[in-house]
Short mmCIF file of C-alpha atoms and ligand atoms in Angstrom, two decimals:
data_model
loop_
_atom_site.label_atom_id
_atom_site.label_comp_id
_atom_site.label_asym_id
_atom_site.label_seq_id
_atom_site.Cartn_x
_atom_site.Cartn_y
_atom_site.Cartn_z
CA UNK A 1 -48.03 99.49 23.30
CA UNK A 2 -50.06 96.84 25.34
CA UNK A 3 -52.47 96.65 22.54
CA UNK A 4 -49.57 95.90 20.10
CA UNK A 5 -48.65 92.85 22.13
CA UNK A 6 -52.19 91.49 22.19
CA UNK A 7 -51.97 91.52 18.24
CA UNK A 8 -49.45 88.91 18.09
CA UNK A 9 -51.11 85.69 17.07
CA UNK A 10 -50.87 82.56 19.27
CA UNK A 11 -48.51 79.79 18.27
CA UNK A 12 -51.43 77.46 18.45
CA UNK A 13 -53.84 79.40 16.06
CA UNK A 14 -50.60 79.82 13.65
CA UNK A 15 -50.15 76.13 13.61
CA UNK A 16 -53.90 75.78 12.64
CA UNK A 17 -53.61 78.27 9.87
CA UNK A 18 -54.38 76.64 6.38
CA UNK A 19 -51.53 78.77 4.87
CA UNK A 20 -49.00 77.22 7.07
CA UNK A 21 -50.00 73.68 6.43
CA UNK A 22 -47.63 72.91 3.39
CA UNK A 23 -44.77 74.16 5.49
CA UNK A 24 -45.75 72.03 8.41
CA UNK A 25 -46.02 68.88 6.10
CA UNK A 26 -42.60 69.73 4.55
CA UNK A 27 -40.48 70.59 7.82
CA UNK A 28 -42.56 68.99 10.73
CA UNK A 29 -44.15 70.54 13.86
CA UNK A 30 -41.23 70.80 15.93
CA UNK A 31 -39.02 72.85 13.78
CA UNK A 32 -42.04 74.99 12.40
CA UNK A 33 -43.15 75.82 16.22
CA UNK A 34 -39.38 76.65 16.98
CA UNK A 35 -39.27 79.16 14.22
CA UNK A 36 -42.70 80.73 15.10
CA UNK A 37 -41.58 81.05 18.61
CA UNK A 38 -38.28 82.81 17.52
CA UNK A 39 -40.55 85.21 15.46
CA UNK A 40 -42.80 85.96 18.28
CA UNK A 41 -39.69 86.78 20.56
CA UNK A 42 -38.47 88.94 17.80
CA UNK A 43 -41.69 90.77 17.33
CA UNK A 44 -41.80 91.42 21.16
CA UNK A 45 -38.43 92.90 21.10
CA UNK A 46 -39.41 95.06 18.11
CA UNK A 47 -42.31 96.28 19.88
CA UNK A 48 -40.47 97.17 23.05
CA UNK A 49 -37.79 98.98 20.92
CA UNK A 50 -39.81 100.68 18.20
CA UNK A 51 -43.42 100.77 19.62
CA UNK A 52 -44.62 99.16 16.35
CA UNK A 53 -45.04 95.66 14.95
CA UNK A 54 -42.30 94.29 12.58
CA UNK A 55 -43.07 94.71 8.88
CA UNK A 56 -43.69 91.09 8.23
CA UNK A 57 -46.56 91.08 10.91
CA UNK A 58 -49.16 90.92 8.00
CA UNK A 59 -48.20 87.72 6.76
CA UNK A 60 -46.64 85.10 9.39
CA UNK A 61 -46.97 81.95 7.25
CA UNK A 62 -45.00 83.59 4.57
CA UNK A 63 -42.29 85.07 6.61
CA UNK A 64 -41.95 81.68 8.61
CA UNK A 65 -41.53 79.80 5.06
CA UNK A 66 -38.96 82.49 3.90
CA UNK A 67 -36.87 82.02 7.20
CA UNK A 68 -37.24 78.21 7.14
CA UNK A 69 -35.97 78.10 3.47
CA UNK A 70 -33.09 80.26 4.42
CA UNK A 71 -32.12 77.92 7.24
CA UNK A 72 -32.44 74.94 4.96
CA UNK A 73 -30.07 76.13 2.45
CA UNK A 74 -26.86 74.02 2.41
CA UNK A 75 -23.88 75.82 3.79
CA UNK A 76 -22.14 74.48 0.54
CA UNK A 77 -23.88 76.67 -1.80
CA UNK A 78 -23.11 76.26 -5.56
CA UNK A 79 -21.81 79.41 -7.05
CA UNK A 80 -20.47 81.05 -10.26
CA UNK A 81 -16.73 81.37 -9.90
CA UNK A 82 -16.01 84.26 -11.93
CA UNK A 83 -13.03 85.45 -9.87
CA UNK A 84 -10.53 84.56 -12.36
CA UNK A 85 -8.75 81.95 -10.12
CA UNK A 86 -9.48 78.52 -11.72
CA UNK A 87 -8.40 76.23 -8.81
CA UNK A 88 -9.76 78.32 -5.93
CA UNK A 89 -9.10 76.87 -2.66
CA UNK A 90 -11.90 78.63 -0.90
CA UNK A 91 -14.34 77.65 -3.68
CA UNK A 92 -13.46 73.79 -3.58
CA UNK A 93 -10.47 73.83 -6.12
CA UNK A 94 -10.91 71.54 -8.93
CA UNK A 95 -14.53 70.85 -10.35
CA UNK A 96 -14.67 66.91 -11.04
CA UNK A 97 -15.26 65.26 -14.28
CA UNK A 98 -18.70 63.83 -15.17
CA UNK A 99 -17.12 60.32 -14.93
CA UNK A 100 -15.78 60.97 -11.40
CA UNK A 101 -19.18 62.37 -10.24
CA UNK A 102 -20.79 59.24 -11.64
CA UNK A 103 -18.44 56.92 -9.85
CA UNK A 104 -18.98 58.76 -6.62
CA UNK A 105 -22.69 58.29 -6.85
CA UNK A 106 -22.42 54.77 -7.73
CA UNK A 107 -20.18 53.83 -4.77
CA UNK A 108 -22.59 55.60 -2.34
CA UNK A 109 -25.65 53.82 -3.38
CA UNK A 110 -24.32 50.20 -3.23
CA UNK A 111 -21.78 48.36 -1.09
CA UNK A 112 -18.44 48.24 -2.90
CA UNK A 113 -15.38 46.17 -2.89
CA UNK A 114 -13.34 48.73 -0.81
CA UNK A 115 -11.24 46.36 1.05
CA UNK A 116 -12.36 43.12 -0.37
CA UNK A 117 -10.59 41.11 -3.19
CA UNK A 118 -13.06 39.29 -5.33
CA UNK A 119 -10.71 36.67 -6.51
CA UNK A 120 -9.67 35.10 -3.25
CA UNK A 121 -12.18 36.62 -0.75
CA UNK A 122 -9.27 37.65 1.39
CA UNK A 123 -8.97 41.23 2.86
CA UNK A 124 -8.03 43.56 -0.25
CA UNK A 125 -6.09 46.89 0.17
CA UNK A 126 -8.10 49.89 0.29
CA UNK A 127 -5.59 51.85 -2.20
CA UNK A 128 -5.25 48.88 -4.49
CA UNK A 129 -7.20 49.99 -7.53
CA UNK A 130 -5.94 53.48 -7.41
CA UNK A 131 -2.28 52.29 -6.92
CA UNK A 132 -2.31 50.27 -9.99
CA UNK A 133 -3.32 53.21 -12.17
CA UNK A 134 -1.00 55.59 -10.41
CA UNK A 135 1.93 53.02 -11.15
CA UNK A 136 0.79 52.76 -14.87
CA UNK A 137 0.71 56.43 -15.05
CA UNK A 138 3.93 57.40 -13.23
CA UNK A 139 6.17 54.49 -13.49
CA UNK A 140 6.26 54.10 -9.81
CA UNK A 141 6.37 50.63 -8.14
CA UNK A 142 3.59 51.44 -5.59
CA UNK A 143 1.25 54.23 -4.27
CA UNK A 144 -0.54 55.25 -1.08
CA UNK A 145 -3.44 57.66 -0.79
CA UNK A 146 -4.11 59.88 2.11
CA UNK A 147 -6.56 62.84 3.02
CA UNK A 148 -4.58 65.61 1.30
CA UNK A 149 -0.96 66.50 0.38
CA UNK A 150 -0.17 68.01 3.63
CA UNK A 151 -1.14 64.54 5.17
CA UNK A 152 1.26 62.99 2.61
CA UNK A 153 4.16 64.95 3.69
CA UNK A 154 3.38 64.39 7.40
CA UNK A 155 3.24 60.64 6.87
CA UNK A 156 6.37 60.50 4.78
CA UNK A 157 8.33 62.21 7.39
CA UNK A 158 6.88 60.37 10.42
CA UNK A 159 7.08 56.81 8.87
CA UNK A 160 10.53 57.34 7.51
CA UNK A 161 12.60 59.52 9.54
CA UNK A 162 11.03 59.64 13.19
CA UNK A 163 13.59 61.12 15.57
CA UNK A 164 16.06 61.55 12.82
CA UNK A 165 17.41 64.60 10.88
CA UNK A 166 15.74 65.72 7.43
CA UNK A 167 17.98 67.78 5.27
CA UNK A 168 16.05 70.55 3.25
CA UNK A 169 17.42 73.56 1.43
CA UNK A 170 16.75 77.14 2.89
CA UNK A 171 15.29 78.02 -0.44
CA UNK A 172 12.48 75.44 -0.05
CA UNK A 173 10.94 76.04 3.48
CA UNK A 174 7.62 76.78 2.03
CA UNK A 175 4.47 77.98 3.76
CA UNK A 176 1.29 76.97 2.02
CA UNK A 177 -1.92 78.75 3.09
CA UNK A 178 -3.71 77.45 6.01
CA UNK A 179 -0.85 76.92 8.50
CA UNK A 180 1.02 74.34 6.30
CA UNK A 181 4.77 75.08 6.89
CA UNK A 182 7.66 72.79 6.40
CA UNK A 183 9.40 73.31 9.69
CA UNK A 184 6.10 72.97 11.64
CA UNK A 185 5.29 69.78 9.82
CA UNK A 186 8.65 68.51 10.44
CA UNK A 187 8.21 68.95 14.14
CA UNK A 188 4.89 67.29 14.03
CA UNK A 189 6.20 64.44 12.40
CA UNK A 190 9.12 63.99 15.20
CA UNK A 191 11.84 65.05 12.68
CA UNK A 192 14.59 67.33 13.12
CA UNK A 193 15.00 69.73 10.40
CA UNK A 194 18.35 70.58 9.06
CA UNK A 195 18.37 73.58 6.89
CA UNK A 196 21.19 73.92 4.19
CA UNK A 197 22.34 76.53 1.78
CA UNK A 198 20.80 79.90 1.65
CA UNK A 199 17.54 81.39 0.50
CA UNK A 200 18.74 81.95 -3.14
CA UNK A 201 21.49 79.38 -3.59
CA UNK A 202 21.95 75.66 -2.42
CA UNK A 203 24.75 73.44 -3.65
CA UNK A 204 25.31 69.67 -3.52
CA UNK A 205 28.11 70.22 -1.18
CA UNK A 206 25.73 71.87 1.27
CA UNK A 207 23.68 68.64 1.45
CA UNK A 208 27.00 66.52 1.47
CA UNK A 209 28.42 68.19 4.58
CA UNK A 210 25.09 68.11 6.54
CA UNK A 211 24.75 64.37 6.26
CA UNK A 212 25.40 62.67 9.64
CA UNK A 213 24.89 59.30 11.25
CA UNK A 214 21.51 60.60 12.42
CA UNK A 215 20.24 61.75 9.09
CA UNK A 216 17.05 60.04 8.14
CA UNK A 217 16.50 61.28 4.65
CA UNK A 218 16.98 64.14 2.04
CA UNK A 219 14.01 66.21 1.10
CA UNK A 220 13.01 68.44 -1.71
CA UNK A 221 10.06 70.72 -1.67
CA UNK A 222 8.68 72.20 -4.81
CA UNK A 223 8.24 75.97 -4.18
CA UNK A 224 4.93 75.90 -5.98
CA UNK A 225 3.62 79.16 -4.52
CA UNK A 226 6.55 81.42 -4.96
CA UNK A 227 9.48 81.99 -7.27
CA UNK A 228 13.09 82.97 -6.48
CA UNK A 229 14.75 84.76 -9.37
CA UNK A 230 18.04 86.04 -10.21
CA UNK A 231 21.32 84.81 -8.72
CA UNK A 232 19.93 81.26 -7.84
CA UNK A 233 20.85 77.71 -7.68
CA UNK A 234 19.13 74.56 -6.51
CA UNK A 235 20.33 71.02 -6.73
CA UNK A 236 18.26 68.83 -8.90
CA UNK A 237 16.65 65.61 -7.75
CA UNK A 238 19.03 63.46 -9.87
CA UNK A 239 22.11 64.80 -8.28
CA UNK A 240 20.48 64.50 -4.84
CA UNK A 241 19.70 60.82 -5.55
CA UNK A 242 23.31 60.03 -6.50
CA UNK A 243 24.48 61.79 -3.40
CA UNK A 244 21.83 59.91 -1.05
CA UNK A 245 22.71 56.57 -2.69
CA UNK A 246 26.33 56.91 -1.36
CA UNK A 247 24.84 57.02 2.02
CA UNK A 248 21.96 54.59 1.47
CA UNK A 249 19.49 57.43 2.37
CA UNK A 250 16.17 57.90 0.82
CA UNK A 251 15.09 61.10 -1.18
CA UNK A 252 11.63 62.38 -1.02
CA UNK A 253 9.86 65.24 -2.85
CA UNK A 254 6.77 67.29 -1.78
CA UNK A 255 5.68 68.24 -5.35
CA UNK A 256 2.63 70.25 -4.25
CA UNK A 257 0.59 70.37 -7.41
CA UNK A 258 2.36 68.21 -9.80
CA UNK A 259 0.83 67.35 -13.17
CA UNK A 260 0.50 63.93 -14.78
CA UNK A 261 0.69 65.37 -18.27
CA UNK A 262 3.16 67.91 -19.86
CA UNK A 263 1.21 71.07 -19.45
CA UNK A 264 3.37 72.83 -22.25
CA UNK A 265 1.62 70.32 -24.76
CA UNK A 266 -1.61 72.30 -23.89
CA UNK A 267 0.23 75.72 -24.14
CA UNK A 268 0.25 76.14 -20.22
CA UNK A 269 3.17 76.84 -18.07
CA UNK A 270 5.65 73.97 -17.22
CA UNK A 271 4.97 72.23 -14.03
CA UNK A 272 7.07 69.30 -12.91
CA UNK A 273 5.60 65.70 -13.46
CA UNK A 274 5.88 63.01 -10.69
CA UNK A 275 6.90 60.58 -13.43
CA UNK A 276 9.99 62.46 -14.24
CA UNK A 277 11.09 62.66 -10.67
CA UNK A 278 10.37 58.69 -10.32
CA UNK A 279 12.44 58.33 -13.36
CA UNK A 280 15.24 60.35 -11.52
CA UNK A 281 15.23 57.74 -8.97
CA UNK A 282 13.47 59.77 -6.08
CA UNK A 283 12.18 57.27 -3.56
CA UNK A 284 8.85 59.01 -2.74
CA UNK A 285 6.74 61.76 -4.52
CA UNK A 286 3.91 63.42 -3.15
CA UNK A 287 1.39 65.72 -4.58
CA UNK A 288 -2.30 66.84 -4.33
CA UNK A 289 -5.34 65.22 -6.11
CA UNK A 290 -7.28 68.48 -6.23
CA UNK A 291 -4.83 70.81 -7.80
CA UNK A 292 -3.63 70.52 -11.42
CA UNK A 293 -4.57 66.77 -11.54
CA UNK A 294 -8.16 67.93 -11.36
CA UNK A 295 -9.49 65.20 -9.00
CA UNK A 296 -10.89 65.05 -5.48
CA UNK A 297 -8.99 66.36 -2.48
CA UNK A 298 -6.32 63.78 -1.79
CA UNK A 299 -2.72 63.26 -1.03
CA UNK A 300 -1.09 61.11 -3.42
CA UNK A 301 2.32 59.27 -2.77
CA UNK A 302 4.11 57.21 -5.30
CA UNK A 303 7.42 55.57 -5.18
CA UNK A 304 9.39 52.40 -4.06
CA UNK A 305 7.63 49.43 -2.81
CA UNK A 306 9.48 48.93 0.31
CA UNK A 307 9.03 52.53 1.70
CA UNK A 308 5.15 52.71 0.41
CA UNK A 309 4.85 49.32 2.45
CA UNK A 310 6.18 51.33 5.54
CA UNK A 311 3.68 54.12 5.00
CA UNK A 312 0.78 51.68 4.59
CA UNK A 313 1.69 50.00 8.02
CA UNK A 314 2.21 53.23 9.95
CA UNK A 315 -0.62 53.95 12.45
CA UNK A 316 -0.92 57.43 11.04
CA UNK A 317 -1.92 55.97 7.57
CA UNK A 318 -5.06 54.71 9.41
CA UNK A 319 -5.77 58.17 10.83
CA UNK A 320 -5.29 59.73 7.31
CA UNK A 321 -6.81 57.30 4.94
CA UNK A 322 -9.44 58.25 2.60
CA UNK A 323 -12.98 57.38 2.16
CA UNK A 324 -14.55 55.40 -0.75
CA UNK A 325 -15.94 58.52 -2.31
CA UNK A 326 -12.39 59.80 -2.62
CA UNK A 327 -11.09 56.62 -4.04
CA UNK A 328 -13.92 56.27 -6.42
CA UNK A 329 -13.42 59.93 -7.94
CA UNK A 330 -9.65 59.36 -7.80
CA UNK A 331 -9.91 56.25 -9.82
CA UNK A 332 -12.32 57.64 -12.40
CA UNK A 333 -10.25 60.87 -12.76
CA UNK A 334 -6.89 58.81 -13.31
CA UNK A 335 -8.69 56.71 -15.85
CA UNK A 336 -9.13 59.87 -17.89
CA UNK A 337 -5.37 60.21 -18.02
CA UNK A 338 -5.27 56.92 -20.01
CA UNK A 339 -6.75 58.83 -22.96
CA UNK A 340 -4.68 62.04 -23.31
CA UNK A 341 -6.57 62.90 -26.69
CA UNK A 342 -9.76 63.42 -24.88
CA UNK A 343 -8.54 64.49 -21.55
CA UNK A 344 -9.10 68.33 -22.32
CA UNK A 345 -12.71 67.85 -22.96
CA UNK A 346 -13.29 65.38 -20.17
CA UNK A 347 -11.41 67.03 -17.37
CA UNK A 348 -13.04 70.40 -16.38
CA UNK A 349 -9.90 71.66 -14.74
CA UNK A 350 -7.89 71.40 -17.90
CA UNK A 351 -10.77 72.56 -20.12
CA UNK A 352 -11.07 75.67 -18.05
CA UNK A 353 -7.32 76.36 -17.90
CA UNK A 354 -6.79 75.77 -21.56
CA UNK A 355 -9.80 77.89 -22.84
CA UNK A 356 -8.70 80.13 -25.56
CA UNK A 357 -8.92 83.91 -24.94
CA UNK A 358 -10.83 84.55 -28.22
CA UNK A 359 -13.54 82.03 -27.03
CA UNK A 360 -13.84 83.95 -23.71
CA UNK A 361 -14.02 87.31 -25.68
CA UNK A 362 -16.90 86.07 -27.76
CA UNK A 363 -18.86 84.92 -24.67
CA UNK A 364 -18.34 88.38 -23.18
CA UNK A 365 -19.58 89.93 -26.44
CA UNK A 366 -22.78 87.73 -26.22
CA UNK A 367 -23.28 88.44 -22.50
CA UNK A 368 -22.77 92.44 -22.67
CA UNK A 369 -26.01 93.29 -24.42
CA UNK A 370 -27.93 90.69 -22.39
CA UNK A 371 -26.92 92.42 -19.04
CA UNK A 372 -26.71 95.96 -20.29
CA UNK A 373 -30.61 95.91 -20.13
CA UNK A 374 -30.66 95.11 -16.56
CA UNK A 375 -27.59 97.07 -15.28
CA UNK A 376 -26.93 99.72 -17.92
CA UNK A 377 -29.00 102.41 -15.96
CA UNK A 378 -26.83 102.21 -12.90
CA UNK A 379 -23.56 100.93 -14.12
CA UNK A 380 -21.21 101.41 -17.16
CA UNK A 381 -20.58 97.78 -18.55
CA UNK A 382 -17.45 97.10 -20.55
CA UNK A 383 -15.39 94.18 -21.86
CA UNK A 384 -11.87 94.15 -20.70
CA UNK A 385 -8.77 92.06 -21.15
CA UNK A 386 -7.44 90.58 -17.83
CA UNK A 387 -5.44 87.71 -16.74
CA UNK A 388 -6.67 84.57 -14.88
CA UNK A 389 -4.66 82.57 -12.50
CA UNK A 390 -4.41 78.79 -12.13
CA UNK A 391 -4.77 79.09 -8.43
CA UNK A 392 -4.29 76.74 -5.21
CA UNK A 393 -0.64 77.93 -5.31
CA UNK A 394 0.17 76.47 -8.68
CA UNK A 395 2.55 78.47 -10.88
CA UNK A 396 1.87 81.80 -9.03
CA UNK A 397 3.70 84.01 -11.51
CA UNK A 398 2.08 82.68 -14.50
CA UNK A 399 -1.01 84.29 -16.01
CA UNK A 400 -3.63 83.08 -18.42
CA UNK A 401 -5.03 85.68 -21.03
CA UNK A 402 -8.71 86.08 -20.49
CA UNK A 403 -11.62 88.60 -20.62
CA UNK A 404 -13.96 90.01 -18.09
CA UNK A 405 -17.18 92.16 -17.97
CA UNK A 406 -16.47 95.01 -15.82
CA UNK A 407 -19.14 97.05 -13.86
CA UNK A 408 -18.47 100.50 -12.71
CA UNK A 409 -20.95 102.68 -10.88
CA UNK A 410 -22.40 105.72 -12.54
CA UNK A 411 -22.85 107.28 -9.10
CA UNK A 412 -22.06 106.20 -5.48
CA UNK A 413 -18.69 104.71 -6.35
CA UNK A 414 -17.39 102.54 -3.81
CA UNK A 415 -20.60 101.97 -2.02
CA UNK A 416 -22.58 101.14 -5.25
CA UNK A 417 -19.81 98.51 -6.02
CA UNK A 418 -19.87 96.85 -2.65
CA UNK A 419 -23.86 96.95 -2.93
CA UNK A 420 -23.68 95.01 -6.20
CA UNK A 421 -21.15 92.61 -4.88
CA UNK A 422 -23.52 92.12 -2.05
CA UNK A 423 -26.54 91.65 -4.31
CA UNK A 424 -24.77 89.01 -6.35
CA UNK A 425 -23.76 87.17 -3.36
CA UNK A 426 -27.31 86.92 -2.17
CA UNK A 427 -28.56 85.25 -5.34
CA UNK A 428 -30.08 81.70 -5.28
CA UNK A 429 -26.64 80.82 -7.04
CA UNK A 430 -24.35 83.51 -6.03
CA UNK A 431 -21.89 85.26 -8.43
CA UNK A 432 -18.58 85.77 -7.27
CA UNK A 433 -16.34 88.39 -9.04
CA UNK A 434 -13.37 90.55 -8.04
CA UNK A 435 -13.22 93.99 -7.08
CA UNK A 436 -10.48 95.90 -8.48
CA UNK A 437 -9.51 99.47 -9.71
CA UNK A 438 -13.04 100.76 -8.82
CA UNK A 439 -14.78 98.20 -10.80
CA UNK A 440 -16.38 94.90 -10.25
CA UNK A 441 -14.75 92.16 -12.59
CA UNK A 442 -16.37 89.03 -13.77
CA UNK A 443 -13.60 87.03 -15.49
CA UNK A 444 -15.37 84.57 -17.80
CA UNK A 445 -12.77 82.04 -18.04
CA UNK A 446 -14.77 79.54 -15.75
CA UNK A 447 -18.21 80.19 -17.07
CA UNK A 448 -19.50 77.17 -18.93
CA UNK A 449 -23.34 77.68 -18.25
CA UNK A 450 -23.82 80.82 -19.82
CA UNK A 451 -27.70 80.74 -19.95
CA UNK A 452 -27.84 80.00 -16.36
CA UNK A 453 -25.69 83.16 -15.42
CA UNK A 454 -27.86 85.38 -17.62
CA UNK A 455 -30.91 83.96 -16.06
CA UNK A 456 -29.61 84.47 -12.48
CA UNK A 457 -28.35 88.09 -13.18
CA UNK A 458 -31.46 89.30 -14.88
CA UNK A 459 -34.16 87.73 -12.61
C1 PLP B 501 -0.49 72.74 -2.01
C2 PLP B 501 0.73 72.20 -1.40
C3 PLP B 501 0.78 71.35 -0.34
C4 PLP B 501 -0.55 71.13 0.54
O1 PLP B 501 -1.34 70.22 -0.38
P1 PLP B 501 -2.72 70.19 0.15
O2 PLP B 501 -3.32 68.96 -0.90
O3 PLP B 501 -3.47 71.50 0.00
O4 PLP B 501 -2.77 69.48 1.41
C5 PLP B 501 1.97 71.08 0.29
N1 PLP B 501 3.06 71.18 -0.31
C6 PLP B 501 3.27 72.01 -1.40
C7 PLP B 501 4.62 72.31 -2.03
C8 PLP B 501 2.01 72.40 -2.05
O5 PLP B 501 2.00 73.22 -3.07
#
């Protein structure tokens, strides 16, 4: 065993090894030395435990290179999203348009007029450019941009109704994934939640009788990630606006996803549009930038000028404001909405959501023979109809007809499936599918770079 220890190379001599020089040039002496020390420690432990040298002992430079490359990999790895969920929160929600990507790159390379008005050299307003576009698209008077829609809701409540009562229907006390719950946000904002109605039915009179001297505002929350069906009744925004006007109270709506275009025109299920609510007289409407809108993560608030001014002046706005990258991406995304004719092509989220099933089927038919060769011995491959979902809590019960390639193991069953999923996760660009009914499914709806997938799955 002693002789095994003496076979371990000294760090000094490793650092002089010509095979290690390219790595040293690339990553520097300090980082490389640390890796070699770790490897040496690991080798010692291996000798102590197994009375043998580790398998990589024959080639230290190569092993060091492999380990360093692994550590240099970004934690944000590009993947193939073949899960069937288009706006997948854990995979970063909406893919951005090329125009938005270019806008972000440009604003990172040079200084930009973020809070600088060129006309009078005075201090400009950070949300200015995006606000104008949002007003044009939604018919609102003003807009305010924050980090995400959760922040938007928090800011609206904290700025407009601190220490006051906020009336919400019991059917709308939503929980969104990641610990966003209306009652909790309400508490954080310093508001007192007043629940009215029942889970399935809330009437205008419920709101009316709940209004008191201490009421700060009336709030509607779009139940974006669930649906109550059957014997139900909800009060429309327009009715609520009329009631609130009698008491000089504002009405705000957390729309969640929201859509700036009529989704049914693209054969997609209907989703409420902020412009409809603005037209109905709602004072403030908030929605996400990276759900159906197809832009960067952001919370967008549109509505009445006087109330937006209150939000802009609130200290929380400073804490929740967005970066120039977000504003650049948001502006470029919103500009695409000025041209509805080309929106489907230009906006990846919409392009993926509207992909016709027959198009996906044809793609599956091209992929099947290409993958059969690599996987056919161990797995039965097939094309199967499936349904994609929109994702990020939007329209949860609606499904989009799609097609998948399915892989079922010829032997080994469950373990062979998990092994395959694991193998795909270890690829240089991991392929993420869905395990279901004893098969691994690759829903092809979100596959745009077909050649790259074939290359990576057959390499
Ligand atoms: C998604 C959603 C939120 C949270 O939005 P984020 O942009 O993810 O912070 C809040 N309210 C509703 C109704 C939602 O659907």
